[in-house]
Amino acid sequence: IQPQTTADATIRVRSGYGVLDLDNQTELDLARGARHFESHWRTVSHCNCNMAASSSKKKAGTKVTKVKKGAVSYYGAGDTPPSNSKPNDRPAGVHFATASFAVLLCFACGVLSPPLLHLRDELLSSQSVSAASGSSSDRHSLSLPQHVPCTKANLDSFLHSAPVKGLHVVCVESLQVDDDGNEVPLAAERRLETRSSIRLTFYKGAHAARLKRRVNVKSNSWEDVKVKLVTGLSLMPETPILQPWALFSAMGDRIVGERDKLNNEMNDRTMSSLVSSELLVIAEGGNWIWPGVSEGFRREIELAPSTITGNSKNVTIETLSMKPLVLSISGFLADEECDYIMEKAAPTMKYSGVSLKDADKGRPASDWRTSQSTFVAAMGDPILRDIELRTASLTRVPVTHQEFVQVLRYGVTEKYDAHHDFFDPSSYRSDPGTLQLIENGKKNRYATVFWYLTDVARGGETCFPRHGGAPPPRDFSMCTGLKVKPQKGKVIIFYSLDASGEMDPLSLHGACPVLGKEDIKWAANKWLWNAPMSYVPP
């Protein structure tokens, strides 16, 4: 593996066994990483390996300029994610013949479901998805995580008045034996010095209750710490339908997970990261989720630098709802970016489809959805690529978990009835294509990042009928519950899966009809999955 010769280049290698990121500051790091992967993944051809070398050194002050017009359209069945184009250097005729034969063969064998056959145009495309240059959010820095002490003020930004399923907070203290033979906490500035043990304080369910549990670990072994976490927090192991749990810093940096295999050097670094962070978050579903805390709660975070300008900015995340978890971020997109996305998507907009459940086979999509939409890929487009990476930085979910962006347009009276973004396996038993895509439920859409590209004077809200734990509505076409008004440049995040990784039925949502005669609602969404997919490169 030959990384770029930039100071912050990163090589990421991913497989079903885990993830390792390497920088190129020393050849020793790369050599050790290669030996690690050789020992664990000997058959490279059977791994899903993604490698990207990137640099964040961009010329400051560069203006955002428009690239060549014209969107890439993916003719999927609306909510069904489009499959990915693969690099292919064969002549177009050979490619067409081979792809056509493959589609026909799959159809004859029942491998592809009818909704996926709409993707034949995209399957026949000779476009290739290549890793774009620039700083990727789908990597973890080898530097130690930012220190966030477990003060009351900091804990108030992570603990809730009621337990949150699948979410836990842990505080880590370094202990040292004093002259009297007692173990005492090391001062913050000495927390990385030689320690006799560490003390873990558990806040199960990220609950702010008085009752909490403390345990000591008298070793420098992650495996020993993991045992204490599993027993103290009743963490469930990975199952055929649930992802392995993971542990994060307070800023959303993934430190280690249930399935990670660590050599001695990686163990030492993991233990130093735990102590350096002090305030930790565990998500049983394996992906970062911003703790909502309470409705109206606000937190400010810093986003990764832009790959175009090199500048970073802070945004404020506001909790709009706890059940379901809905977060709002104003000013995420610049007006010029909103205009660019609309202009890029306009030529390929067409009336939307939906992914039909077993019970809905044969019904037209217009029974539920009357908007227009198109999928747009960011390949070769620095503006869209920059927004993809910004979305990954905002959510702290790797960019490789994203689908292509879906751009939406709603005219007067157009709407989308209440629905879920996740795929419930029990609703797709007669659709082998969807079941294969979601691995019978282990993979699923985790969260939706919804971008508002225009203001709308009347109507057009995003509604959540089950806000606050309300029962399912009798009429899914009714615009009820929490309503979020479109505001140009604003985005909302709502989670289809909860922190435990299970489907959240309260995430039911819809698009209210546009009512203003002069209004047109433009929006876009990024679906994030709970595991790496093959749509967006690292």
XYZ file of C-alpha atoms in Angstrom:
538
model
C 0.000 0.000 0.000
C 1.478 3.333 -1.041
C -0.152 6.322 0.719
C 0.154 9.848 -0.517
C 3.090 11.824 0.855
C 0.960 14.330 2.769
C 1.259 14.823 6.492
C -2.268 13.782 7.231
C -2.857 11.090 4.597
C -4.878 8.200 5.896
C -5.321 4.652 4.653
C -8.575 3.009 5.676
C -9.065 -0.711 5.167
C -12.478 -2.117 5.998
C -13.833 -5.644 6.114
C -16.455 -7.598 7.972
C -13.982 -8.005 10.818
C -13.541 -4.312 11.520
C -11.727 -1.152 10.494
C -8.135 0.015 10.733
C -6.926 3.504 9.837
C -3.246 4.195 9.283
C -1.372 7.423 8.735
C 1.905 7.647 6.824
C 3.953 9.562 9.360
C 6.156 6.525 9.711
C 6.625 3.490 7.521
C 6.505 1.462 10.727
C 2.802 2.241 11.259
C 1.976 1.073 7.751
C 4.057 -2.084 8.051
C 2.430 -3.018 11.349
C -0.993 -2.400 9.859
C -0.203 -4.598 6.868
C 0.926 -7.413 9.155
C -2.256 -7.007 11.219
C -4.469 -7.358 8.190
C -2.439 -10.227 6.791
C -3.035 -12.162 9.992
C -6.786 -11.513 10.134
C -7.922 -11.245 6.513
C -5.824 -13.508 4.332
C -8.292 -13.768 1.478
C -8.424 -10.225 0.199
C -10.744 -11.101 -2.654
C -13.500 -11.936 -0.139
C -13.191 -8.689 1.852
C -14.978 -5.398 1.301
C -11.863 -3.242 1.346
C -12.004 0.504 0.763
C -8.854 2.584 0.728
C -8.568 6.312 0.478
C -5.642 8.641 0.832
C -6.622 12.193 1.518
C -5.316 15.568 2.508
C -7.131 18.467 4.113
C -4.615 21.017 2.863
C -6.847 23.150 0.675
C -6.331 26.670 -0.516
C -8.240 28.957 1.851
C -10.612 31.455 0.370
C -11.422 29.438 -2.743
C -14.861 30.360 -4.064
C -17.526 27.731 -4.591
C -17.883 27.468 -8.356
C -20.387 25.480 -10.321
C -19.245 22.413 -12.222
C -20.704 21.057 -15.423
C -24.502 20.927 -15.308
C -26.500 17.735 -15.521
C -27.433 15.273 -12.835
C -26.897 11.563 -12.814
C -30.322 10.010 -12.405
C -30.876 6.671 -10.720
C -34.201 5.225 -11.741
C -34.967 3.366 -8.566
C -38.326 2.691 -7.013
C -38.425 5.853 -4.921
C -37.415 4.787 -1.449
C -35.516 1.771 -2.776
C -31.814 2.716 -2.703
C -30.135 2.531 -6.114
C -27.451 -0.061 -6.648
C -23.952 1.100 -7.440
C -22.109 1.462 -10.679
C -18.781 -0.334 -10.763
C -15.620 0.579 -12.705
C -15.637 -1.017 -16.113
C -13.228 -0.442 -18.923
C -14.958 -2.763 -21.389
C -16.538 -1.389 -24.582
C -20.092 -0.152 -24.217
C -21.495 -2.937 -26.409
C -19.874 -5.663 -24.340
C -20.965 -3.960 -21.132
C -24.556 -3.656 -22.365
C -24.769 -7.261 -23.486
C -23.235 -8.627 -20.284
C -25.383 -6.501 -17.986
C -28.545 -7.297 -19.922
C -27.853 -11.015 -19.687
C -27.186 -10.700 -15.944
C -30.476 -8.896 -15.341
C -32.451 -11.435 -17.348
C -30.746 -14.323 -15.608
C -31.404 -12.854 -12.164
C -35.031 -12.244 -13.057
C -35.460 -15.797 -14.259
C -33.940 -17.134 -11.039
C -35.984 -14.839 -8.820
C -32.886 -13.106 -7.432
C -33.899 -9.562 -8.336
C -37.263 -8.330 -7.204
C -39.400 -6.316 -9.661
C -38.700 -2.949 -7.957
C -34.972 -3.388 -8.539
C -35.451 -3.965 -12.251
C -36.059 -0.234 -12.578
C -32.319 0.118 -12.012
C -31.355 -1.499 -15.316
C -30.350 1.836 -16.852
C -28.037 2.452 -13.949
C -26.669 -1.105 -14.099
C -25.864 -0.569 -17.779
C -24.028 2.660 -17.058
C -20.287 2.647 -17.572
C -19.719 5.247 -14.873
C -17.360 4.331 -12.083
C -17.443 5.353 -8.452
C -13.954 6.477 -7.530
C -12.692 7.743 -4.211
C -12.689 11.512 -4.346
C -9.746 13.496 -3.092
C -9.999 15.685 -0.053
C -10.362 15.197 3.659
C -12.764 12.366 4.439
C -14.954 12.187 7.514
C -14.874 8.401 7.140
C -11.621 8.069 9.014
C -10.504 8.274 12.597
C -7.491 10.336 13.577
C -4.669 8.486 15.290
C -4.366 11.348 17.771
C -6.003 10.844 21.151
C -9.617 12.024 21.519
C -10.407 15.396 23.035
C -10.577 15.362 26.817
C -14.084 15.980 28.167
C -14.052 15.732 31.967
C -17.001 14.187 33.785
C -18.108 17.403 35.436
C -21.769 17.982 36.234
C -21.997 20.587 33.481
C -20.655 18.138 30.886
C -22.752 15.220 32.121
C -25.852 17.398 31.805
C -25.229 17.371 28.027
C -25.405 13.565 27.865
C -27.743 12.353 30.620
C -31.528 12.186 30.416
C -34.370 12.371 32.900
C -35.510 8.904 31.800
C -33.436 5.919 30.600
C -32.668 5.771 26.876
C -32.740 2.285 25.403
C -29.342 1.203 24.101
C -27.437 4.357 25.148
C -24.994 4.476 28.073
C -22.514 6.964 29.518
C -19.276 5.878 31.219
C -16.758 7.985 33.122
C -13.134 6.838 33.358
C -10.721 7.814 36.146
C -7.013 6.988 36.342
C -5.976 5.701 39.773
C -2.584 5.560 41.435
C -1.459 4.095 44.747
C -0.399 6.815 47.203
C 2.191 6.575 49.976
C -0.397 5.081 52.340
C -1.238 2.284 49.920
C -4.611 3.743 48.891
C -5.767 4.143 45.296
C -6.497 7.798 44.545
C -7.489 9.552 41.304
C -4.717 11.142 39.274
C -5.074 14.823 38.498
C -6.429 15.602 35.035
C -3.050 16.738 33.716
C -1.506 13.432 34.866
C -4.257 11.074 33.673
C -2.041 9.522 30.969
C 0.813 8.761 33.375
C 1.508 5.301 34.753
C -1.568 4.156 36.620
C -2.267 1.236 38.902
C -5.876 0.845 37.686
C -8.850 2.703 36.278
C -12.275 3.297 37.771
C -15.403 3.088 35.625
C -18.610 4.864 36.601
C -21.703 3.615 34.748
C -24.758 5.680 33.834
C -26.899 2.920 32.380
C -29.427 4.136 29.846
C -27.670 7.542 29.912
C -29.933 8.159 32.903
C -29.291 11.010 35.313
C -30.546 9.021 38.302
C -28.596 9.231 41.554
C -27.952 5.503 41.656
C -24.890 4.607 39.595
C -22.308 1.857 39.701
C -18.528 2.042 40.007
C -16.023 -0.733 39.288
C -12.232 -0.848 39.216
C -10.128 -2.515 36.522
C -6.656 -3.444 37.762
C -5.059 -3.974 34.383
C -4.227 -2.184 31.161
C -6.210 -4.640 29.043
C -9.160 -3.651 26.858
C -10.503 -7.187 27.160
C -10.725 -6.774 30.946
C -12.469 -3.424 30.532
C -14.870 -4.962 28.017
C -15.876 -7.657 30.501
C -16.725 -4.989 33.075
C -18.738 -3.014 30.511
C -20.683 -6.054 29.336
C -21.567 -7.173 32.867
C -22.112 -3.700 34.315
C -24.320 -2.430 31.495
C -25.855 -5.750 30.372
C -24.561 -5.230 26.838
C -25.916 -7.746 24.350
C -23.552 -9.449 21.894
C -23.835 -9.120 18.137
C -26.654 -11.212 16.673
C -27.748 -12.166 13.131
C -30.060 -9.125 13.159
C -28.143 -6.635 15.349
C -24.828 -4.879 14.770
C -22.047 -5.097 17.417
C -21.990 -2.335 20.032
C -19.320 0.375 19.972
C -17.740 2.873 22.350
C -17.247 6.547 21.436
C -15.630 9.666 22.830
C -17.930 12.458 23.990
C -17.375 14.138 20.604
C -18.550 11.099 18.631
C -15.164 9.621 17.697
C -15.355 5.837 17.541
C -12.701 4.366 19.842
C -13.362 0.630 19.868
C -16.137 -1.888 19.368
C -17.280 -5.267 20.558
C -15.778 -7.174 17.633
C -12.490 -5.269 17.300
C -9.396 -7.471 17.589
C -6.460 -5.559 19.090
C -2.761 -6.332 19.124
C -0.602 -5.039 21.982
C 0.070 -1.664 20.380
C -3.591 -1.112 19.495
C -4.599 -2.189 23.009
C -2.310 0.413 24.561
C -3.631 3.099 22.279
C -7.247 2.139 23.025
C -6.650 2.279 26.761
C -4.960 5.674 26.409
C -7.946 6.890 24.374
C -10.376 5.784 27.087
C -8.436 7.606 29.773
C -7.825 10.647 27.581
C -11.537 10.978 26.772
C -12.764 10.435 30.365
C -16.426 10.882 29.315
C -17.479 8.031 27.024
C -20.680 7.019 25.242
C -21.705 3.460 24.347
C -24.271 2.825 21.616
C -25.532 -0.733 21.526
C -26.476 -0.331 17.866
C -22.846 0.385 16.998
C -23.357 3.884 15.535
C -23.091 7.327 17.062
C -26.326 9.017 18.014
C -26.486 12.547 19.394
C -28.028 12.387 22.885
C -31.228 14.402 22.708
C -31.280 15.118 26.489
C -34.634 16.970 26.357
C -36.799 18.907 23.927
C -35.322 22.354 23.389
C -31.810 21.233 24.390
C -29.041 22.787 22.308
C -25.414 21.839 21.760
C -22.779 23.467 19.582
C -20.364 21.322 17.600
C -17.561 22.018 15.156
C -17.746 20.519 11.685
C -14.756 19.219 9.759
C -13.041 21.756 7.456
C -14.530 22.197 3.998
C -12.681 20.352 1.249
C -13.213 23.401 -0.976
C -12.373 26.374 1.246
C -10.456 24.669 4.053
C -12.620 26.529 6.567
C -14.564 24.902 9.387
C -17.655 26.211 11.101
C -19.704 25.608 14.198
C -23.371 24.658 14.093
C -26.000 24.331 16.804
C -28.002 21.109 17.136
C -31.434 21.610 18.700
C -33.593 18.745 19.960
C -37.109 19.092 18.522
C -38.411 15.765 19.795
C -37.249 12.939 22.053
C -39.850 10.407 20.854
C -38.945 10.026 18.053
C -35.510 11.647 18.234
C -35.578 14.630 15.849
C -32.772 17.188 15.706
C -32.641 20.512 13.835
C -29.616 22.393 12.480
C -30.059 25.843 10.939
C -27.632 27.225 8.355
C -26.124 23.852 7.483
C -26.301 24.645 3.762
C -25.491 27.986 2.150
C -28.120 29.524 -0.123
C -25.776 29.083 -3.091
C -25.464 25.380 -2.324
C -29.240 24.975 -2.164
C -29.613 26.704 -5.544
C -26.865 24.551 -7.039
C -28.490 21.285 -5.904
C -31.849 22.316 -7.405
C -30.263 23.341 -10.699
C -28.279 20.123 -10.909
C -31.291 17.897 -10.224
C -33.935 19.728 -12.277
C -33.273 18.080 -15.687
C -33.856 14.542 -14.377
C -36.780 15.027 -11.993
C -39.657 12.577 -12.474
C -42.640 11.469 -10.432
C -41.520 9.427 -7.450
C -41.945 5.735 -6.819
C -42.051 3.820 -3.549
C -40.736 0.484 -2.355
C -43.894 -1.585 -2.122
C -44.543 -3.830 0.857
C -46.045 -7.258 0.306
C -49.507 -6.001 1.246
C -49.308 -3.116 -1.262
C -48.263 -4.974 -4.413
C -50.064 -3.711 -7.489
C -50.966 -0.284 -6.134
C -49.592 2.877 -7.807
C -47.089 5.006 -5.925
C -49.417 8.006 -6.282
C -51.693 6.431 -3.678
C -49.181 7.683 -1.119
C -46.706 9.951 -2.864
C -47.243 12.657 -5.475
C -43.884 14.434 -5.466
C -41.103 14.352 -8.058
C -37.599 13.139 -7.288
C -34.248 12.052 -8.646
C -31.055 10.571 -7.257
C -27.855 12.563 -7.745
C -24.360 11.156 -7.238
C -21.457 13.293 -6.052
C -18.829 11.571 -8.181
C -16.739 14.203 -9.900
C -18.684 17.005 -8.236
C -16.619 18.836 -5.584
C -19.617 20.758 -4.216
C -21.789 17.700 -3.584
C -18.793 15.777 -2.288
C -18.066 18.539 0.205
C -21.683 18.365 1.444
C -21.465 14.564 1.765
C -18.418 14.879 3.991
C -20.046 17.694 5.961
C -23.055 15.430 6.551
C -20.742 12.704 7.852
C -19.074 15.219 10.149
C -22.445 16.417 11.433
C -23.801 12.936 12.189
C -20.470 11.321 13.167
C -21.521 8.411 10.946
C -18.929 7.439 8.284
C -19.568 8.699 4.769
C -19.531 5.116 3.466
C -22.843 4.542 5.282
C -24.598 7.083 3.019
C -26.782 6.581 -0.032
C -26.754 8.972 -2.975
C -28.646 12.173 -2.283
C -32.327 12.113 -3.296
C -33.639 15.497 -4.435
C -37.392 16.158 -4.064
C -39.824 18.685 -5.512
C -43.390 19.236 -4.255
C -45.826 21.438 -6.176
C -49.160 22.751 -4.888
C -51.162 20.000 -3.085
C -48.370 17.455 -3.565
C -47.457 15.381 -0.509
C -46.128 12.093 0.866
C -48.259 10.167 3.359
C -46.765 9.021 6.664
C -44.267 6.178 6.282
C -41.072 4.721 7.732
C -37.653 4.933 6.102
C -36.449 1.612 7.538
C -37.183 -1.728 5.871
C -39.131 -4.061 8.157
C -38.155 -7.592 7.027
C -41.588 -8.906 7.926
C -43.110 -6.607 5.277
C -40.868 -7.821 2.438
C -41.056 -11.617 2.709
C -41.939 -11.942 -0.977
C -39.160 -9.567 -2.066
C -35.835 -11.496 -2.036
C -33.971 -8.494 -3.453
C -34.835 -6.270 -0.501
C -34.213 -9.048 2.034
C -30.792 -9.623 0.522
C -30.022 -5.900 0.576
C -30.858 -5.617 4.291
C -29.410 -9.032 5.177
C -32.771 -10.021 6.654
C -32.707 -7.006 8.966
C -29.114 -6.751 10.169
C -28.510 -3.867 7.761
C -31.040 -1.063 7.622
C -31.494 2.643 7.205
C -30.327 4.161 10.459
C -31.055 7.863 10.112
C -32.308 10.441 7.634
C -30.650 13.814 7.128
C -33.299 15.970 5.449
C -32.202 19.162 3.686
C -34.609 22.043 3.061
C -33.625 23.823 -0.165
C -36.388 26.493 -0.228
C -38.689 28.378 2.112
C -42.387 27.491 1.929
C -44.972 30.046 3.008
C -47.895 27.646 3.574
C -47.812 23.898 4.107
C -44.988 21.581 3.114
C -44.027 20.720 6.694
C -42.376 17.458 7.668
C -44.747 15.863 10.165
C -44.172 13.204 12.827
C -47.632 11.840 13.759
C -46.337 9.729 16.676
C -44.509 12.576 18.404
C -44.339 12.035 22.145
C -45.257 8.366 21.851
C -48.700 8.910 20.295
C -50.487 5.853 18.857
C -50.452 5.186 15.089
C -52.773 7.564 13.232
C -56.011 6.240 11.812
C -55.400 8.122 8.561
C -51.790 8.201 7.366
C -52.573 11.025 4.941
C -53.380 13.418 7.801
C -50.736 16.000 8.662
C -50.599 15.641 12.457
C -48.145 15.637 15.349
C -44.861 17.540 15.343
C -44.532 19.706 12.227
C -41.195 21.092 11.025
C -41.536 24.094 8.710
C -39.218 24.233 5.670
C -36.487 26.833 5.965
C -33.855 27.236 3.268
C -30.474 25.872 4.384
C -31.843 24.076 7.458
C -31.534 20.329 7.934
C -33.159 17.925 10.347
C -31.904 14.533 11.496
C -34.318 11.841 12.571
C -33.382 8.297 13.524
C -35.200 5.304 12.045
C -33.346 2.976 14.420
C -32.906 3.721 18.113
C -29.603 3.632 19.992
C -29.976 -0.122 20.509
C -30.148 -0.650 16.752
C -33.809 -1.684 16.707
C -36.434 -0.172 14.415
C -38.219 2.785 15.998
C -41.933 2.738 15.078
C -42.254 6.300 16.400
C -40.091 7.524 13.484
C -43.208 7.517 11.282
C -43.122 10.731 9.228
C -44.671 12.357 6.173
C -44.640 15.432 3.956
C -47.644 17.730 4.386
C -49.249 19.101 1.194
C -47.910 22.377 -0.151
C -50.738 24.912 0.165
C -49.413 28.209 -1.164
C -50.345 28.788 -4.817
C -46.942 30.252 -5.569
C -44.983 27.795 -3.436
C -42.752 25.001 -4.647
C -41.026 22.952 -1.995
C -37.550 21.719 -2.876
C -35.799 19.380 -0.465
C -33.283 16.553 -0.428
C -32.398 13.723 1.854
C -29.412 11.579 2.736
C -30.215 8.140 4.071
C -27.580 6.759 6.439
C -27.302 3.027 7.060
C -26.160 1.235 10.204
C -23.312 -0.434 8.305
C -21.085 0.452 5.341
C -22.797 0.248 1.958
C -21.302 0.597 -1.522
C -22.899 3.807 -2.730
C -20.517 6.509 -1.523
C -16.714 6.086 -1.456
C -14.638 6.934 1.632
